[in-house]
């Protein structure tokens, strides 16, 4: 039996210390241990983007990261975007532009969109495509997603 | 996910120790191929050694030898590294052709090479740049040319207990113009049906292809025609590529299609870099 | 024109905040109590007898709580239309990946380990993977007992064969029609399997209570249909079964009917008090759930020199896969719609649903219409070229108009097909030639009616809260269509209370009223009617109380927002809250009690079809539309670049124009994916591409800007004139692209998807032949 590892990290601004099995993915840890169920599982192999989170401010597929790797790092999930009961501007723009239907890809999509806007406040269509092509939306809300992101541009 | 133990390595000797102690130790740098492989049963890992934060593997620098890219450096870091963009942009193109933005935030160039897929998007550019693979192992350090590193599909020159520490893009760079042309089914987040790198400098050209043979390959026949036989017609030269490749049929394309596309992309690569010659 | 205050407005989705913050609950997000995790053992061969299943090693594994095989489970078959399926294979397996056994354990890993320890011994049987082969008399029989299966009597299985349905349409006289034709075109077309690949895979959970009550959580699109099918399969009364829905992470037909639920119930039965949950991996989702049936089409069309179509002979052979309990209805719908959007006086159609040992075919957005109209829309363009006519003009000439009749002789009451065609065409500057050498334009029309039994019904409950706000209960599921929002807007309109004052929830068969299924783009229409009726029923009660409170005749009482008033003097009024909060006389005597409106709907305009001629009224409504495209081809690589893409649909009345628009765009994207990339690649019944690495769907990067149009020609039978548009936008995209390819390069694509390799091959063949 493999022994659990102790990890210390912050999640959505809160410091945490937990024990994790060495083979547990960050995705499973977020959903099952932290109970932050906004992060979704869609493929488990980094191809759909539904499990996107920010790790030290960088968007990563949490299904391709081990929970053990979280040690000493900062994690932000979709639950961490709204501040003081106020939605983030990307979240608001997604509502205004009807940039989702079933909503299952939406948390990951918003995480990617927000990371893009952080590093590039005025993205072109091409920039948006490059940054979000790893987030699949089967409802096909891509055009509205593009518009929502552009509405957040400076 | 099948169970395994996890070891965080703080220096290279630790990683080497784990590799030596248990042959079912797998190295985790970006993890984007490793975890998929473990989940799918391709890798039977008893132990995962995390080398991502080893300081000496995070090297990304340019000096008189060239550009050194450590095993812990991600594809996005490479593509955004100014000396890469300025001197060997073809490598940035190759890096940006892999997976998605978020995968490239984790995936490493060394990992891509060690996976030894004949379709690796970074391989053809590295072939054109004459990259050198730096290996550390129980017997000490050694260096292997990139073309000798790939030995077959999923097979590399790495021996038991060894690991790749870095890749060197040696100076002098073949500075001129390089392009990476990729054919795929969807032109978005797709594996290469055929990948072609063409690098020209002065009167010389170097061409490499991915996904058309058991390993990435140089288009030696085309190169010879241009470099030695003064063939100037791009189409004529490109048609020789069929001597250099041996594609198979798979889900991403048939053998015939790959032959055809290889010629088209080599020709286009030659045309797009032609300006260097004049 | 009537003016509306709550419909026709871009009211934000009522679940919008939940969905952007990650707090929207999908089935797997629900904290449900003591859990066990299930995995299934799947067939490793496509066709064979089960000689032995040994579960002893699995049972002995620590952490395993229950193991079941097909033999341990209820023997009753299950099926929506043709009862041909069991949740677990019993004596035979009929497709690769068919569930054979299941394990419940304390973790997913242990369950998987246990599944791997189950040993299965098969006696392999000859398998058949091509429906053209499978329908031959000498083909191996996949369902020996087909003749004994229970079947809804609108389907026609042929006992002793692999044909599970043969639907016929005989309209007019095709021989006469072809005799009148100046040009006859005859050609084969093919559409391969595709998959929904909802980003949320299929999931289900079950709890067997100690009181014998079964609770099921499911990603199913239709909780009541699941309950009904389970009741029948398990011989249980319906009050002992509760099916709970959550938000669904995409459906597209793939989560219609009942499939997953039966896999966890027998495990739950053996572990009372525990919730047993199964979550399909992406690979399982692709291999083990419905695919779109592949279809072989043979079309022969006759046309006069003036462009009038005189006859159509259409033969469709569908690859139903190993079970066709649901699939038979696709083949029936395709038959009764087989003149597509055109007025064709003489028609002969034979549509065969054929068993093969491929994965199970089933409903997918479009329900046969993408497949069936592919050939027709391709042939329309070929005819236009032969006659040197504009393909738009040819369609306008032959298109269904008000008063025209469909393939089954049903009269079209309201059609704006012409308008849709013109709108889509104009959007891509139809008729304007670009100078680009390898550019082309193409368009295609579409029509679709919901495919449902004539008695598919809906219901709704409107509860006026004590303060005059409202709770609406329906049992249509929310899988992205914006149904909850649209239903609140409809109720708000009927009651004249602002939609902001409504709450509603996803269904739960113990708490929300009956709905047949959330399929077929029928919810806005059918559920919308029930909601309107419920709202009107509540309004009637409010007005009756208003009469008492205000002392004026009931016909002079009106409600607006929170106030009930006398129409002749608004000053005479009473707050709705007073009436709704257990209103009583000043003396303290109660009058009425809580206000609850109820509404039901069942269509009265549908009939069964004649078994021999197929004539009758199968369409509750018909939605028309069109797509147009301009593209550029790289003639050396076969790569297509979409330059312009437009889809126009007639929604009758857009209850929520913003949500309609995004549906049109989203469906167009899915149509684009199936046209260019998507194909379930099969080898001996096994899926070669069960992942996003090789089953490619559109990304934001290769999705072009689109123009979506929502036209509004009121449907005479629809609530506020509305009709459904959910599935329709994907239907015409594929043929429009193929028609544009023909325009650009003169190549004829007769199959999906139009991959670079296929396009290049067509180009090379054309060069060879010319």
GROMACS .gro file of C-alpha atoms in nm, chain C residues 338-739:
model
  402
  770UNK     CA    1  -3.833   1.138  -4.706
  771UNK     CA    2  -3.944   1.408  -4.949
  772UNK     CA    3  -3.746   1.646  -4.725
  773UNK     CA    4  -3.849   2.009  -4.770
  774UNK     CA    5  -3.988   1.950  -5.117
  775UNK     CA    6  -4.322   1.896  -5.278
  776UNK     CA    7  -4.276   1.567  -5.457
  777UNK     CA    8  -4.596   1.427  -5.605
  778UNK     CA    9  -4.478   1.070  -5.661
  779UNK     CA   10  -4.271   0.904  -5.396
  780UNK     CA   11  -4.167   0.554  -5.309
  781UNK     CA   12  -3.955   0.506  -4.999
  782UNK     CA   13  -3.828   0.197  -4.827
  783UNK     CA   14  -3.639   0.247  -4.506
  784UNK     CA   15  -3.480  -0.057  -4.343
  785UNK     CA   16  -3.340  -0.071  -3.994
  786UNK     CA   17  -3.089  -0.355  -3.986
  787UNK     CA   18  -2.916  -0.522  -3.694
  788UNK     CA   19  -2.540  -0.554  -3.714
  789UNK     CA   20  -2.272  -0.632  -3.456
  790UNK     CA   21  -2.169  -0.269  -3.445
  791UNK     CA   22  -2.226  -0.039  -3.146
  792UNK     CA   23  -2.587   0.042  -3.072
  793UNK     CA   24  -2.735   0.306  -3.298
  794UNK     CA   25  -2.968   0.558  -3.146
  795UNK     CA   26  -3.097   0.910  -3.140
  796UNK     CA   27  -2.867   1.197  -3.223
  797UNK     CA   28  -2.956   1.561  -3.282
  798UNK     CA   29  -3.137   1.558  -3.616
  799UNK     CA   30  -3.285   1.211  -3.563
  800UNK     CA   31  -3.222   1.074  -3.910
  801UNK     CA   32  -3.272   1.403  -4.090
  802UNK     CA   33  -2.901   1.481  -4.140
  803UNK     CA   34  -2.853   1.139  -4.294
  804UNK     CA   35  -3.173   1.134  -4.498
  805UNK     CA   36  -3.150   1.492  -4.630
  806UNK     CA   37  -2.783   1.460  -4.721
  807UNK     CA   38  -2.865   1.264  -5.035
  808UNK     CA   39  -3.163   1.476  -5.129
  809UNK     CA   40  -2.980   1.803  -5.091
  810UNK     CA   41  -2.683   1.670  -5.286
  811UNK     CA   42  -2.911   1.551  -5.560
  812UNK     CA   43  -3.092   1.886  -5.579
  813UNK     CA   44  -2.763   2.047  -5.675
  814UNK     CA   45  -2.684   1.781  -5.928
  815UNK     CA   46  -3.023   1.836  -6.087
  816UNK     CA   47  -2.968   2.211  -6.093
  817UNK     CA   48  -2.637   2.162  -6.272
  818UNK     CA   49  -2.790   1.923  -6.523
  819UNK     CA   50  -3.068   2.169  -6.599
  820UNK     CA   51  -2.836   2.469  -6.580
  821UNK     CA   52  -3.056   2.619  -6.312
  822UNK     CA   53  -2.958   2.816  -6.006
  823UNK     CA   54  -2.972   2.568  -5.715
  824UNK     CA   55  -3.155   2.831  -5.512
  825UNK     CA   56  -3.418   2.873  -5.783
  826UNK     CA   57  -3.464   2.497  -5.810
  827UNK     CA   58  -3.526   2.476  -5.437
  828UNK     CA   59  -3.762   2.773  -5.440
  829UNK     CA   60  -3.957   2.610  -5.721
  830UNK     CA   61  -3.996   2.273  -5.551
  831UNK     CA   62  -3.999   2.376  -5.186
  832UNK     CA   63  -4.292   2.302  -4.955
  833UNK     CA   64  -4.531   2.594  -4.934
  834UNK     CA   65  -4.846   2.653  -4.740
  835UNK     CA   66  -5.092   2.395  -4.864
  836UNK     CA   67  -4.831   2.161  -5.009
  837UNK     CA   68  -4.824   1.806  -4.885
  838UNK     CA   69  -4.539   1.612  -4.729
  839UNK     CA   70  -4.424   1.260  -4.810
  840UNK     CA   71  -4.716   1.125  -4.608
  841UNK     CA   72  -4.973   1.359  -4.754
  842UNK     CA   73  -4.978   1.584  -4.448
  843UNK     CA   74  -5.081   1.937  -4.540
  844UNK     CA   75  -4.829   2.205  -4.458
  845UNK     CA   76  -5.009   2.478  -4.267
  846UNK     CA   77  -4.734   2.733  -4.241
  847UNK     CA   78  -4.403   2.736  -4.421
  848UNK     CA   79  -4.137   2.994  -4.461
  849UNK     CA   80  -3.895   2.762  -4.633
  850UNK     CA   81  -3.852   3.009  -4.918
  851UNK     CA   82  -3.772   3.281  -4.671
  852UNK     CA   83  -3.514   3.063  -4.495
  853UNK     CA   84  -3.348   2.975  -4.826
  854UNK     CA   85  -3.334   3.336  -4.939
  855UNK     CA   86  -3.208   3.459  -4.601
  856UNK     CA   87  -2.925   3.206  -4.583
  857UNK     CA   88  -2.834   3.263  -4.948
  858UNK     CA   89  -2.828   3.641  -4.913
  859UNK     CA   90  -2.607   3.614  -4.607
  860UNK     CA   91  -2.330   3.458  -4.816
  861UNK     CA   92  -2.388   3.696  -5.107
  862UNK     CA   93  -2.538   3.425  -5.322
  863UNK     CA   94  -2.488   3.483  -5.692
  864UNK     CA   95  -2.184   3.701  -5.637
  865UNK     CA   96  -1.885   3.520  -5.778
  866UNK     CA   97  -1.557   3.556  -5.604
  867UNK     CA   98  -1.251   3.572  -5.821
  868UNK     CA   99  -1.072   3.310  -5.611
  869UNK     CA  100  -1.000   3.006  -5.818
  870UNK     CA  101  -1.081   2.743  -5.563
  871UNK     CA  102  -1.376   2.909  -5.403
  872UNK     CA  103  -1.733   2.794  -5.414
  873UNK     CA  104  -2.074   2.858  -5.266
  874UNK     CA  105  -2.335   2.608  -5.170
  875UNK     CA  106  -2.665   2.592  -4.992
  876UNK     CA  107  -2.906   2.332  -4.866
  877UNK     CA  108  -3.255   2.334  -4.721
  878UNK     CA  109  -3.390   2.141  -4.427
  879UNK     CA  110  -3.706   2.038  -4.256
  880UNK     CA  111  -3.775   1.842  -3.942
  881UNK     CA  112  -4.071   1.747  -3.727
  882UNK     CA  113  -4.041   1.595  -3.380
  883UNK     CA  114  -4.033   1.216  -3.404
  884UNK     CA  115  -4.263   1.111  -3.127
  885UNK     CA  116  -4.563   0.889  -3.066
  886UNK     CA  117  -4.889   1.066  -3.139
  887UNK     CA  118  -4.979   1.054  -2.771
  888UNK     CA  119  -4.653   1.194  -2.627
  889UNK     CA  120  -4.779   1.426  -2.358
  890UNK     CA  121  -4.661   1.697  -2.121
  891UNK     CA  122  -4.779   1.861  -1.804
  892UNK     CA  123  -4.701   2.159  -1.585
  893UNK     CA  124  -4.787   2.299  -1.244
  894UNK     CA  125  -4.788   2.667  -1.158
  895UNK     CA  126  -4.789   2.747  -0.786
  896UNK     CA  127  -4.855   3.104  -0.680
  897UNK     CA  128  -4.644   3.165  -0.372
  898UNK     CA  129  -4.795   3.342  -0.072
  899UNK     CA  130  -4.630   3.669  -0.176
  900UNK     CA  131  -4.742   3.656  -0.537
  901UNK     CA  132  -4.420   3.518  -0.681
  902UNK     CA  133  -4.444   3.193  -0.871
  903UNK     CA  134  -4.292   2.846  -0.883
  904UNK     CA  135  -4.318   2.653  -1.206
  905UNK     CA  136  -4.282   2.275  -1.217
  906UNK     CA  137  -4.217   2.086  -1.537
  907UNK     CA  138  -4.022   1.772  -1.613
  908UNK     CA  139  -3.839   1.866  -1.926
  909UNK     CA  140  -3.466   1.842  -1.859
  910UNK     CA  141  -3.216   2.126  -1.885
  911UNK     CA  142  -2.923   2.014  -2.095
  912UNK     CA  143  -2.832   2.350  -2.236
  913UNK     CA  144  -3.131   2.437  -2.453
  914UNK     CA  145  -3.244   2.709  -2.213
  915UNK     CA  146  -3.567   2.522  -2.153
  916UNK     CA  147  -3.614   2.633  -1.792
  917UNK     CA  148  -3.581   2.995  -1.894
  918UNK     CA  149  -3.813   2.965  -2.192
  919UNK     CA  150  -4.079   2.787  -1.984
  920UNK     CA  151  -4.070   3.061  -1.720
  921UNK     CA  152  -4.103   3.324  -1.992
  922UNK     CA  153  -4.405   3.145  -2.138
  923UNK     CA  154  -4.570   3.111  -1.798
  924UNK     CA  155  -4.489   3.472  -1.719
  925UNK     CA  156  -4.650   3.584  -2.042
  926UNK     CA  157  -4.965   3.382  -1.980
  927UNK     CA  158  -4.999   3.500  -1.621
  928UNK     CA  159  -4.877   3.855  -1.680
  929UNK     CA  160  -4.632   3.830  -1.392
  930UNK     CA  161  -4.269   3.924  -1.476
  931UNK     CA  162  -4.041   3.628  -1.550
  932UNK     CA  163  -3.799   3.757  -1.281
  933UNK     CA  164  -4.055   3.650  -1.023
  934UNK     CA  165  -4.042   3.283  -1.127
  935UNK     CA  166  -3.842   2.998  -0.989
  936UNK     CA  167  -3.817   2.650  -1.133
  937UNK     CA  168  -3.599   2.343  -1.097
  938UNK     CA  169  -3.477   2.045  -1.289
  939UNK     CA  170  -3.714   1.748  -1.274
  940UNK     CA  171  -3.764   1.484  -1.010
  941UNK     CA  172  -4.038   1.232  -1.081
  942UNK     CA  173  -4.152   1.248  -0.718
  943UNK     CA  174  -4.201   1.624  -0.728
  944UNK     CA  175  -4.252   1.743  -1.083
  945UNK     CA  176  -4.533   1.646  -1.319
  946UNK     CA  177  -4.520   1.408  -1.614
  947UNK     CA  178  -4.325   1.478  -1.929
  948UNK     CA  179  -4.280   1.214  -2.198
  949UNK     CA  180  -3.926   1.299  -2.310
  950UNK     CA  181  -3.700   1.597  -2.369
  951UNK     CA  182  -3.619   1.508  -2.726
  952UNK     CA  183  -3.718   1.599  -3.078
  953UNK     CA  184  -3.703   1.976  -3.033
  954UNK     CA  185  -4.051   1.939  -2.889
  955UNK     CA  186  -4.020   2.101  -2.546
  956UNK     CA  187  -4.096   2.463  -2.634
  957UNK     CA  188  -4.402   2.346  -2.823
  958UNK     CA  189  -4.540   2.061  -2.613
  959UNK     CA  190  -4.424   2.155  -2.266
  960UNK     CA  191  -4.486   2.516  -2.360
  961UNK     CA  192  -4.852   2.435  -2.424
  962UNK     CA  193  -4.879   2.261  -2.087
  963UNK     CA  194  -4.718   2.557  -1.916
  964UNK     CA  195  -4.954   2.799  -2.087
  965UNK     CA  196  -5.249   2.589  -1.977
  966UNK     CA  197  -5.124   2.572  -1.618
  967UNK     CA  198  -5.066   2.947  -1.609
  968UNK     CA  199  -5.412   3.012  -1.748
  969UNK     CA  200  -5.561   2.777  -1.493
  970UNK     CA  201  -5.389   2.969  -1.213
  971UNK     CA  202  -5.498   3.297  -1.367
  972UNK     CA  203  -5.858   3.176  -1.376
  973UNK     CA  204  -5.843   3.103  -1.003
  974UNK     CA  205  -5.684   3.441  -0.935
  975UNK     CA  206  -5.957   3.616  -1.131
  976UNK     CA  207  -6.229   3.423  -0.953
  977UNK     CA  208  -6.085   3.530  -0.620
  978UNK     CA  209  -6.051   3.881  -0.759
  979UNK     CA  210  -6.422   3.882  -0.835
  980UNK     CA  211  -6.493   3.806  -0.472
  981UNK     CA  212  -6.241   4.056  -0.341
  982UNK     CA  213  -6.335   4.339  -0.576
  983UNK     CA  214  -6.702   4.260  -0.618
  984UNK     CA  215  -6.692   4.295  -0.997
  985UNK     CA  216  -6.768   4.041  -1.275
  986UNK     CA  217  -6.489   3.794  -1.345
  987UNK     CA  218  -6.447   3.909  -1.705
  988UNK     CA  219  -6.367   4.256  -1.573
  989UNK     CA  220  -6.084   4.137  -1.349
  990UNK     CA  221  -5.723   4.149  -1.467
  991UNK     CA  222  -5.386   4.068  -1.319
  992UNK     CA  223  -5.071   4.264  -1.382
  993UNK     CA  224  -4.757   4.175  -1.194
  994UNK     CA  225  -4.851   4.190  -0.825
  995UNK     CA  226  -5.189   4.353  -0.854
  996UNK     CA  227  -5.538   4.226  -0.933
  997UNK     CA  228  -5.762   4.509  -1.052
  998UNK     CA  229  -6.093   4.606  -1.205
  999UNK     CA  230  -6.046   4.682  -1.573
 1000UNK     CA  231  -6.291   4.969  -1.556
 1001UNK     CA  232  -6.114   5.143  -1.269
 1002UNK     CA  233  -5.760   5.045  -1.180
 1003UNK     CA  234  -5.794   5.215  -0.847
 1004UNK     CA  235  -6.014   4.928  -0.744
 1005UNK     CA  236  -5.749   4.668  -0.679
 1006UNK     CA  237  -5.619   4.404  -0.445
 1007UNK     CA  238  -5.260   4.278  -0.412
 1008UNK     CA  239  -5.210   3.933  -0.558
 1009UNK     CA  240  -5.031   3.841  -0.235
 1010UNK     CA  241  -5.353   3.888  -0.043
 1011UNK     CA  242  -5.539   3.646  -0.267
 1012UNK     CA  243  -5.254   3.400  -0.284
 1013UNK     CA  244  -5.188   3.384   0.088
 1014UNK     CA  245  -5.488   3.164   0.182
 1015UNK     CA  246  -5.738   3.441   0.119
 1016UNK     CA  247  -6.033   3.468   0.351
 1017UNK     CA  248  -6.335   3.683   0.406
 1018UNK     CA  249  -6.313   3.965   0.661
 1019UNK     CA  250  -6.509   3.733   0.887
 1020UNK     CA  251  -6.224   3.486   0.886
 1021UNK     CA  252  -6.402   3.233   0.672
 1022UNK     CA  253  -6.165   3.078   0.422
 1023UNK     CA  254  -6.253   3.079   0.052
 1024UNK     CA  255  -6.017   2.893  -0.169
 1025UNK     CA  256  -5.673   2.810  -0.029
 1026UNK     CA  257  -5.346   2.804  -0.221
 1027UNK     CA  258  -5.357   2.878  -0.592
 1028UNK     CA  259  -5.223   2.594  -0.802
 1029UNK     CA  260  -5.263   2.592  -1.178
 1030UNK     CA  261  -5.234   2.270  -1.370
 1031UNK     CA  262  -5.192   2.214  -1.739
 1032UNK     CA  263  -5.167   1.914  -1.965
 1033UNK     CA  264  -5.096   1.879  -2.332
 1034UNK     CA  265  -5.131   1.600  -2.582
 1035UNK     CA  266  -5.116   1.663  -2.955
 1036UNK     CA  267  -5.442   1.618  -3.141
 1037UNK     CA  268  -5.304   1.679  -3.489
 1038UNK     CA  269  -5.106   1.357  -3.528
 1039UNK     CA  270  -5.225   1.023  -3.662
 1040UNK     CA  271  -5.080   0.678  -3.711
 1041UNK     CA  272  -4.955   0.604  -4.060
 1042UNK     CA  273  -5.104   0.354  -4.300
 1043UNK     CA  274  -4.886   0.041  -4.281
 1044UNK     CA  275  -4.871  -0.001  -4.659
 1045UNK     CA  276  -4.860   0.355  -4.791
 1046UNK     CA  277  -4.728   0.541  -4.488
 1047UNK     CA  278  -4.988   0.812  -4.545
 1048UNK     CA  279  -5.109   1.012  -4.244
 1049UNK     CA  280  -5.004   1.298  -4.019
 1050UNK     CA  281  -4.681   1.224  -3.833
 1051UNK     CA  282  -4.571   1.583  -3.773
 1052UNK     CA  283  -4.679   1.780  -3.467
 1053UNK     CA  284  -4.515   2.074  -3.644
 1054UNK     CA  285  -4.258   2.115  -3.921
 1055UNK     CA  286  -3.957   2.341  -3.879
 1056UNK     CA  287  -3.793   2.469  -4.194
 1057UNK     CA  288  -3.451   2.614  -4.245
 1058UNK     CA  289  -3.149   2.645  -4.468
 1059UNK     CA  290  -2.772   2.678  -4.452
 1060UNK     CA  291  -2.541   2.845  -4.698
 1061UNK     CA  292  -2.167   2.848  -4.715
 1062UNK     CA  293  -1.876   2.992  -4.904
 1063UNK     CA  294  -1.551   2.806  -4.883
 1064UNK     CA  295  -1.207   2.781  -5.027
 1065UNK     CA  296  -1.023   2.460  -5.097
 1066UNK     CA  297  -0.654   2.395  -5.104
 1067UNK     CA  298  -0.647   2.174  -5.414
 1068UNK     CA  299  -0.315   2.022  -5.320
 1069UNK     CA  300  -0.401   1.915  -4.968
 1070UNK     CA  301  -0.780   1.894  -4.979
 1071UNK     CA  302  -0.810   2.127  -4.683
 1072UNK     CA  303  -1.127   2.333  -4.665
 1073UNK     CA  304  -1.145   2.684  -4.525
 1074UNK     CA  305  -1.492   2.813  -4.447
 1075UNK     CA  306  -1.519   3.177  -4.550
 1076UNK     CA  307  -1.885   3.241  -4.483
 1077UNK     CA  308  -2.146   3.030  -4.311
 1078UNK     CA  309  -2.508   3.112  -4.243
 1079UNK     CA  310  -2.803   2.919  -4.107
 1080UNK     CA  311  -3.159   3.043  -4.105
 1081UNK     CA  312  -3.440   2.872  -3.918
 1082UNK     CA  313  -3.800   2.955  -3.862
 1083UNK     CA  314  -3.880   2.939  -3.491
 1084UNK     CA  315  -4.238   3.058  -3.537
 1085UNK     CA  316  -4.193   3.281  -3.236
 1086UNK     CA  317  -3.860   3.313  -3.061
 1087UNK     CA  318  -3.954   3.288  -2.693
 1088UNK     CA  319  -3.597   3.394  -2.608
 1089UNK     CA  320  -3.425   3.532  -2.920
 1090UNK     CA  321  -3.078   3.526  -2.762
 1091UNK     CA  322  -3.106   3.159  -2.668
 1092UNK     CA  323  -3.252   3.077  -3.010
 1093UNK     CA  324  -2.959   3.245  -3.180
 1094UNK     CA  325  -2.701   3.057  -2.979
 1095UNK     CA  326  -2.882   2.729  -3.052
 1096UNK     CA  327  -2.865   2.809  -3.422
 1097UNK     CA  328  -2.494   2.884  -3.396
 1098UNK     CA  329  -2.424   2.581  -3.179
 1099UNK     CA  330  -2.611   2.344  -3.407
 1100UNK     CA  331  -2.430   2.488  -3.705
 1101UNK     CA  332  -2.098   2.417  -3.533
 1102UNK     CA  333  -2.202   2.058  -3.468
 1103UNK     CA  334  -2.311   2.027  -3.829
 1104UNK     CA  335  -1.973   2.159  -3.932
 1105UNK     CA  336  -1.797   1.904  -3.713
 1106UNK     CA  337  -1.988   1.612  -3.861
 1107UNK     CA  338  -1.938   1.745  -4.212
 1108UNK     CA  339  -1.564   1.791  -4.183
 1109UNK     CA  340  -1.416   1.577  -3.907
 1110UNK     CA  341  -1.640   1.341  -3.718
 1111UNK     CA  342  -1.660   0.970  -3.781
 1112UNK     CA  343  -1.670   0.675  -3.546
 1113UNK     CA  344  -1.411   0.452  -3.710
 1114UNK     CA  345  -1.495   0.088  -3.669
 1115UNK     CA  346  -1.305  -0.230  -3.730
 1116UNK     CA  347  -1.491  -0.553  -3.664
 1117UNK     CA  348  -1.727  -0.367  -3.436
 1118UNK     CA  349  -1.453  -0.211  -3.231
 1119UNK     CA  350  -1.414   0.165  -3.217
 1120UNK     CA  351  -1.065   0.266  -3.321
 1121UNK     CA  352  -1.095   0.627  -3.210
 1122UNK     CA  353  -1.261   0.628  -2.867
 1123UNK     CA  354  -1.099   0.955  -2.754
 1124UNK     CA  355  -1.059   1.319  -2.851
 1125UNK     CA  356  -0.715   1.243  -2.993
 1126UNK     CA  357  -0.877   1.078  -3.290
 1127UNK     CA  358  -1.246   1.162  -3.261
 1128UNK     CA  359  -1.212   1.528  -3.346
 1129UNK     CA  360  -1.480   1.785  -3.278
 1130UNK     CA  361  -1.464   2.155  -3.360
 1131UNK     CA  362  -1.259   2.383  -3.138
 1132UNK     CA  363  -1.282   2.759  -3.109
 1133UNK     CA  364  -0.988   2.774  -3.349
 1134UNK     CA  365  -1.152   2.607  -3.647
 1135UNK     CA  366  -1.501   2.745  -3.586
 1136UNK     CA  367  -1.560   3.029  -3.830
 1137UNK     CA  368  -1.777   3.331  -3.768
 1138UNK     CA  369  -2.134   3.238  -3.845
 1139UNK     CA  370  -2.450   3.424  -3.919
 1140UNK     CA  371  -2.754   3.277  -3.749
 1141UNK     CA  372  -3.105   3.389  -3.840
 1142UNK     CA  373  -3.418   3.319  -3.642
 1143UNK     CA  374  -3.724   3.389  -3.855
 1144UNK     CA  375  -4.071   3.416  -3.710
 1145UNK     CA  376  -4.357   3.283  -3.916
 1146UNK     CA  377  -4.604   3.186  -3.645
 1147UNK     CA  378  -4.693   2.820  -3.614
 1148UNK     CA  379  -5.071   2.802  -3.606
 1149UNK     CA  380  -5.059   2.527  -3.346
 1150UNK     CA  381  -4.770   2.644  -3.131
 1151UNK     CA  382  -4.774   2.832  -2.802
 1152UNK     CA  383  -4.754   3.198  -2.905
 1153UNK     CA  384  -4.675   3.060  -3.251
 1154UNK     CA  385  -4.350   2.893  -3.138
 1155UNK     CA  386  -4.199   2.576  -3.277
 1156UNK     CA  387  -3.880   2.388  -3.198
 1157UNK     CA  388  -3.539   2.464  -3.346
 1158UNK     CA  389  -3.291   2.273  -3.129
 1159UNK     CA  390  -3.186   1.996  -3.362
 1160UNK     CA  391  -3.250   2.160  -3.696
 1161UNK     CA  392  -2.946   2.389  -3.738
 1162UNK     CA  393  -2.707   2.101  -3.799
 1163UNK     CA  394  -2.904   1.932  -4.077
 1164UNK     CA  395  -2.819   2.141  -4.381
 1165UNK     CA  396  -2.457   2.229  -4.303
 1166UNK     CA  397  -2.303   1.912  -4.447
 1167UNK     CA  398  -2.481   1.918  -4.782
 1168UNK     CA  399  -2.425   2.294  -4.815
 1169UNK     CA  400  -2.052   2.233  -4.779
 1170UNK     CA  401  -2.055   1.946  -5.027
 1171UNK     CA  402  -2.251   2.160  -5.271
   0.00000   0.00000   0.00000
